Coordinates of C-alpha atoms (C1' of nucleotides) in Angstrom, one line a residue:
Chain A
X1270 CA 116.7 83.3 68.9
X1271 CA 114.6 83.6 72.0
X1272 CA 111.0 84.8 71.8
X1273 CA 111.4 87.0 74.8
X1274 CA 114.5 88.5 73.3
X1275 CA 112.6 89.4 70.2
X1276 CA 109.7 90.8 72.2
X1277 CA 111.9 93.0 74.3
X1278 CA 113.8 94.3 71.2
X1279 CA 110.5 95.0 69.5
X1280 CA 109.8 97.4 72.4
X1281 CA 113.3 99.0 72.3
X1282 CA 114.4 97.3 75.4
X1283 CA 117.8 95.8 75.4
X1284 CA 117.3 92.2 76.4
X1285 CA 119.9 91.9 79.1
X1286 CA 120.3 88.6 81.0
X1287 CA 118.6 89.9 84.1
X1288 CA 115.7 91.5 82.2
X1289 CA 115.0 88.3 80.3
X1290 CA 115.0 86.3 83.5
X1291 CA 112.5 88.7 85.1
X1292 CA 110.3 88.6 82.1
X1293 CA 110.3 84.9 81.9
X1294 CA 109.5 84.6 85.6
X1295 CA 106.4 86.7 85.0
X1296 CA 105.5 84.5 82.1
X1297 CA 105.8 81.4 84.2
X1298 CA 104.2 82.7 87.3
X1299 CA 100.9 84.3 86.5
X1300 CA 99.8 84.5 90.1
X1301 CA 100.6 88.2 90.3
X1302 CA 103.9 88.1 92.2
X1303 CA 105.1 90.9 94.3
X1304 CA 108.6 92.5 93.9
X1305 CA 109.8 90.5 96.9
X1306 CA 108.5 87.2 95.5
X1307 CA 110.3 87.8 92.2
X1308 CA 113.4 88.8 94.0
X1309 CA 113.4 85.8 96.3
X1310 CA 112.7 83.4 93.4
X1311 CA 115.5 84.7 91.2
X1312 CA 118.1 85.4 93.7
X1313 CA 119.3 81.8 93.6
X1314 CA 119.9 81.9 89.9
X1315 CA 121.2 85.4 89.9
X1316 CA 123.1 85.7 93.2
X1317 CA 124.0 89.3 92.7
X1318 CA 120.5 90.5 91.9
X1319 CA 119.3 93.5 93.8
X1320 CA 115.8 94.5 94.6
X1321 CA 116.3 97.8 93.0
X1322 CA 116.9 96.1 89.8
X1323 CA 113.7 94.3 90.1
X1324 CA 111.9 97.6 90.7
X1325 CA 113.7 99.2 87.9
X1326 CA 113.0 96.5 85.4
X1327 CA 109.4 96.3 86.3
X1328 CA 109.1 100.0 85.9
X1329 CA 110.7 99.7 82.5
X1330 CA 108.1 97.0 81.5
X1331 CA 105.3 99.0 82.8
X1332 CA 106.4 102.1 80.9
X1333 CA 106.4 100.0 77.8
X1334 CA 103.0 98.5 78.5
X1335 CA 104.3 95.0 78.8
X1336 CA 103.4 94.6 82.4
X1337 CA 100.6 95.9 84.5
X1338 CA 100.8 97.1 88.1
X1339 CA 98.0 95.6 90.0
X1340 CA 97.0 97.4 93.1
X1341 CA 98.3 100.9 93.2
X1342 CA 99.8 101.8 96.4
X1343 CA 98.9 105.2 97.5
X1344 CA 97.5 106.9 100.5
X1345 CA 94.2 105.7 101.8
X1346 CA 91.2 107.9 101.3
X1347 CA 88.0 107.9 103.3
X1348 CA 84.5 108.2 102.2
X1349 CA 81.2 108.2 104.1
X1350 CA 79.3 105.3 102.7
X1351 CA 76.6 106.3 100.3
X1352 CA 75.7 104.2 97.3
X1353 CA 78.2 102.0 95.5
X1354 CA 80.1 104.1 93.0
X1355 CA 83.4 104.3 91.1
X1356 CA 86.3 106.8 91.0
X1357 CA 88.4 108.4 88.5
X1358 CA 91.9 109.5 89.5
X1359 CA 93.8 112.0 87.3
X1360 CA 97.4 110.9 87.0
X1361 CA 98.4 114.5 86.4
X1362 CA 96.7 116.6 89.1
X1363 CA 96.0 113.7 91.4
X1364 CA 92.4 114.7 91.8
X1365 CA 89.8 112.1 92.6
X1366 CA 86.4 112.3 90.9
X1367 CA 83.2 110.4 91.7
X1368 CA 81.8 108.3 88.8
X1369 CA 78.2 107.1 89.0
X1370 CA 78.8 103.6 87.8
X1371 CA 78.3 100.6 90.0
X1372 CA 80.9 97.8 90.0
X1373 CA 79.3 94.9 88.1
X1374 CA 78.0 92.0 90.2
X1375 CA 79.7 88.6 89.8
X1376 CA 77.7 86.2 87.7
X1377 CA 76.8 82.6 88.4
X1378 CA 80.2 81.4 87.4
X1379 CA 81.7 82.9 90.5
X1380 CA 78.9 83.7 92.9
X1381 CA 79.1 80.4 94.8
X1382 CA 82.9 80.5 94.8
X1383 CA 83.3 83.9 96.3
X1384 CA 81.5 85.8 99.0
X1385 CA 81.9 89.4 97.9
X1386 CA 81.9 91.9 100.6
X1387 CA 83.2 94.9 98.7
X1388 CA 84.1 96.0 95.3
X1389 CA 86.3 98.8 94.1
X1390 CA 86.3 100.2 90.6
X1391 CA 89.0 102.8 89.9
X1392 CA 89.7 104.5 86.6
X1393 CA 93.0 106.2 85.8
X1394 CA 93.9 108.7 83.2
X1395 CA 93.9 112.4 82.5
X1396 CA 91.0 114.7 83.4
X1397 CA 89.6 117.4 81.1
X1398 CA 91.4 120.4 82.5
X1399 CA 94.8 118.6 82.5
X1400 CA 94.2 117.6 78.9
X1401 CA 93.6 121.3 78.0
X1402 CA 96.6 122.6 79.9
X1403 CA 99.0 120.3 78.2
X1404 CA 101.8 121.9 76.2
Chain B
X878 CA 70.2 116.1 120.4
X879 CA 72.7 116.0 117.6
X880 CA 72.0 113.8 114.6
X881 CA 75.6 112.5 114.5
X882 CA 75.4 111.7 118.2
X883 CA 72.3 109.6 117.6
X884 CA 73.8 107.9 114.5
X885 CA 76.9 106.9 116.4
X886 CA 75.0 105.6 119.4
X887 CA 72.8 103.6 117.0
X888 CA 76.0 101.8 116.0
X889 CA 77.2 101.3 119.6
X890 CA 79.9 103.9 119.3
X891 CA 80.3 106.3 122.2
X892 CA 80.0 109.8 120.6
X893 CA 83.0 111.4 122.1
X894 CA 83.9 115.0 121.2
X895 CA 86.7 113.9 118.9
X896 CA 84.7 111.2 117.2
X897 CA 81.9 113.5 116.4
X898 CA 84.3 116.1 115.0
X899 CA 85.9 113.6 112.7
X900 CA 82.6 112.3 111.6
X901 CA 81.3 115.7 110.8
X902 CA 84.4 116.5 108.9
X903 CA 83.7 113.6 106.7
X904 CA 80.1 114.7 106.2
X905 CA 81.2 118.2 105.2
X906 CA 84.1 117.1 103.0
X907 CA 83.0 114.5 100.6
X908 CA 86.2 114.8 98.5
X909 CA 87.6 111.6 100.0
X910 CA 90.1 113.1 102.4
X911 CA 93.3 111.3 103.6
X912 CA 94.2 110.8 107.2
X913 CA 96.6 113.7 106.9
X914 CA 94.1 116.0 105.5
X915 CA 91.6 115.3 108.2
X916 CA 94.3 115.7 110.8
X917 CA 95.6 119.0 109.4
X918 CA 92.1 120.4 109.2
X919 CA 91.0 119.4 112.7
X920 CA 94.2 120.2 114.5
X921 CA 93.2 123.9 114.8
X922 CA 90.0 123.1 116.6
X923 CA 91.4 120.2 118.5
X924 CA 95.0 121.3 119.3
X925 CA 95.8 118.0 121.1
X926 CA 94.6 115.8 118.4
X927 CA 97.0 113.0 117.4
X928 CA 97.2 111.3 114.1
X929 CA 96.8 107.9 115.8
X930 CA 93.4 109.0 117.0
X931 CA 92.4 109.8 113.4
X932 CA 93.6 106.4 112.4
X933 CA 91.8 104.7 115.3
X934 CA 88.6 106.6 114.8
X935 CA 88.4 105.8 111.1
X936 CA 89.1 102.2 111.8
X937 CA 86.2 102.2 114.2
X938 CA 83.9 103.7 111.6
X939 CA 85.0 101.3 109.0
X940 CA 84.4 98.3 111.3
X941 CA 80.9 99.6 111.9
X942 CA 80.4 100.2 108.1
X943 CA 79.9 103.9 108.5
X944 CA 83.0 104.8 106.4
X945 CA 84.6 103.2 103.4
X946 CA 88.3 103.0 102.8
X947 CA 89.0 103.9 99.3
X948 CA 92.2 102.6 97.8
X949 CA 93.6 99.8 99.8
X950 CA 97.2 100.1 100.4
X951 CA 99.1 96.9 100.0
X952 CA 102.0 95.6 98.2
X953 CA 102.0 96.1 94.5
X954 CA 101.6 93.0 92.3
X955 CA 102.7 92.5 88.8
X956 CA 100.9 90.9 85.9
X957 CA 101.8 90.4 82.3
X958 CA 99.2 92.3 80.3
X959 CA 96.7 89.9 78.7
X960 CA 93.1 90.9 78.4
X961 CA 91.4 93.3 80.8
X962 CA 90.1 91.5 83.7
X963 CA 89.2 91.8 87.4
X964 CA 90.5 90.3 90.6
X965 CA 89.1 88.9 93.8
X966 CA 91.2 89.1 96.9
X967 CA 90.3 86.9 99.8
X968 CA 90.5 88.8 103.1
X969 CA 91.3 85.6 105.0
X970 CA 94.0 83.8 103.0
X971 CA 95.1 86.9 101.1
X972 CA 95.0 84.9 97.8
X973 CA 94.4 86.7 94.6
X974 CA 92.1 85.2 92.0
X975 CA 91.4 86.2 88.4
X976 CA 87.9 87.1 87.4
X977 CA 86.9 87.2 83.8
X978 CA 84.9 90.4 84.0
X979 CA 85.9 93.5 82.1
X980 CA 85.7 96.8 84.0
X981 CA 82.7 98.7 82.4
X982 CA 83.5 101.5 80.0
X983 CA 82.5 105.0 80.9
X984 CA 79.4 106.2 79.2
X985 CA 78.8 109.4 77.3
X986 CA 78.3 111.4 80.5
X987 CA 82.0 111.0 81.2
X988 CA 83.8 110.1 78.1
X989 CA 84.7 113.5 77.0
X990 CA 85.6 114.7 80.5
X991 CA 88.0 111.9 81.2
X992 CA 90.6 110.2 79.1
X993 CA 90.8 106.7 80.7
X994 CA 94.1 104.9 80.4
X995 CA 93.5 102.1 82.8
X996 CA 90.8 100.7 85.0
X997 CA 91.0 98.4 88.0
X998 CA 88.2 96.3 89.3
X999 CA 88.9 94.6 92.6
X1000 CA 86.5 92.5 94.7
X1001 CA 87.1 91.7 98.3
X1002 CA 85.6 89.0 100.4
X1003 CA 86.0 85.4 101.5
X1004 CA 86.9 82.6 99.0
X1005 CA 85.2 79.2 99.0
X1006 CA 87.8 77.3 100.9
X1007 CA 88.0 79.9 103.6
X1008 CA 84.2 79.9 104.0
X1009 CA 84.4 76.1 104.5
X1010 CA 87.2 76.2 107.0
X1011 CA 85.4 78.6 109.2
X1012 CA 84.7 77.5 112.8
Chain C
dT741 C1' 142.4 97.9 74.2
dC742 C1' 140.1 102.0 75.5
dC743 C1' 136.1 104.7 76.0
dA744 C1' 131.3 105.9 76.3
dT745 C1' 127.0 104.3 77.5
dA746 C1' 123.9 101.7 79.8
dA747 C1' 122.7 98.3 83.4
dT748 C1' 123.1 96.9 88.0
dT749 C1' 124.0 97.2 92.8
dG750 C1' 123.7 98.8 97.7
dT751 C1' 122.8 102.0 101.1
dA752 C1' 120.2 105.5 102.9
dA753 C1' 116.1 108.3 102.9
dT754 C1' 111.0 108.7 102.7
dC755 C1' 106.6 108.1 104.2
dA756 C1' 102.1 106.0 105.4
dT757 C1' 100.7 103.0 108.6
dT758 C1' 100.7 100.2 113.0
dA759 C1' 102.1 98.8 117.7
dC760 C1' 102.2 99.8 122.1
dA761 C1' 102.4 101.8 126.5
dA762 C1' 101.5 106.0 129.1
dA763 C1' 98.4 109.7 130.1
dA764 C1' 94.0 111.7 130.3
dT765 C1' 89.3 111.5 130.3
dT766 C1' 84.8 109.6 131.3
dA767 C1' 81.7 106.5 133.5
dT768 C1' 80.4 103.6 137.5
dA769 C1' 79.5 102.3 142.1
dA770 C1' 80.0 102.7 146.9
Chain D
dT1114 C1' 81.4 113.1 146.5
dT1115 C1' 85.2 110.0 146.0
dA1116 C1' 87.4 106.1 144.5
dT1117 C1' 87.9 102.8 141.0
dA1118 C1' 87.4 100.8 136.7
dA1119 C1' 87.0 101.3 131.8
dT1120 C1' 87.6 103.7 127.8
dT1121 C1' 89.7 107.2 124.9
dT1122 C1' 93.5 109.7 123.4
dT1123 C1' 98.2 110.7 122.9
dG1124 C1' 103.1 110.3 121.4
dT1125 C1' 106.9 107.8 120.3
dA1126 C1' 109.0 104.1 118.2
dA1127 C1' 108.9 100.3 114.9
dT1128 C1' 107.7 98.4 110.4
dG1129 C1' 108.0 97.8 105.7
dA1130 C1' 107.4 98.9 100.9
dT1131 C1' 109.2 102.0 97.8
dT1132 C1' 112.4 105.5 95.9
dA1133 C1' 116.7 108.4 95.4
dC1134 C1' 121.1 108.4 94.3
dA1135 C1' 125.8 107.6 93.8
dA1136 C1' 129.1 103.9 93.0
dT1137 C1' 130.2 99.9 90.5
dT1138 C1' 130.1 96.7 86.8
dA1139 C1' 129.1 95.2 82.3
dT1140 C1' 128.6 95.9 77.3
dG1141 C1' 129.5 97.3 72.5
dG1142 C1' 131.8 100.1 69.2
dA1143 C1' 135.9 102.5 67.4

DNA sequence: TCCATAATTGTAATCATTACAAAATTATAA
DNA sequence: TTATAATTTTGTAATGATTACAATTATGGA
């Protein structure tokens, strides 16, 4: 039995051929691939693969907390620069809240490898009033 | 003289009527508006305003570090869930690097107001090799 | 084998953003 | 002032990732 098979079954996901392939691709390519990269890479082995399937499968994994989506695409928002701070976005009401936390600075391990020009810290979840108004 | 006029001039930006209006809108609406919200709000006062102008003006302010762009829109990337960690994105070569820093937890001030389900910490800047290969 | 269910595909629609060229406005110099 | 140059603004079209959705295909059980 395949470890990926078992893992998917454990999460009530039927381990179809395509799903296993996509999962293994993620295991073997930890460089945060995009949908297009996954699609391009697998289309040789799976000539009938469609991009929609890649989207669907990733969504399935995300819903089951097997995969994380890295940079949420949404509209851009604009802010007059004040002090560094973070934001909380409610996934229900879509509201954006300011949070008075500064993104942590990079320590010595990284500070000569990367010249940081900006940092963004974004929390996601459910805000108070949406928690209350839940059925 | 208007304070916004002076501020823009200080940053070598000609304070045109439209530019001042957009800047003041941001000052008076700190709720992180989108391009569309700015456009919709100002289109009454400035009936000939175009969305392109809003985009252009914001880009100008961003380049002069007067305004910050809040959630960068780009392709989504996918990552198998491991431990919480941060990322560094090089603005030159577009590469994405893992950073072993955990996004800070929300303290007592916020913890009963927000139910956090996810946090993303993203650094932007220039990576080592791009710093070296600069003219 | 037949049927029901689920998985996969492909095309079209959506929508924020960008490119670009034309038009309008403003500044400059004679 | 007038002509000319430079800049700002506009509007339309293109781009490109993502989603909607209906059609097709595969799968597993009776």
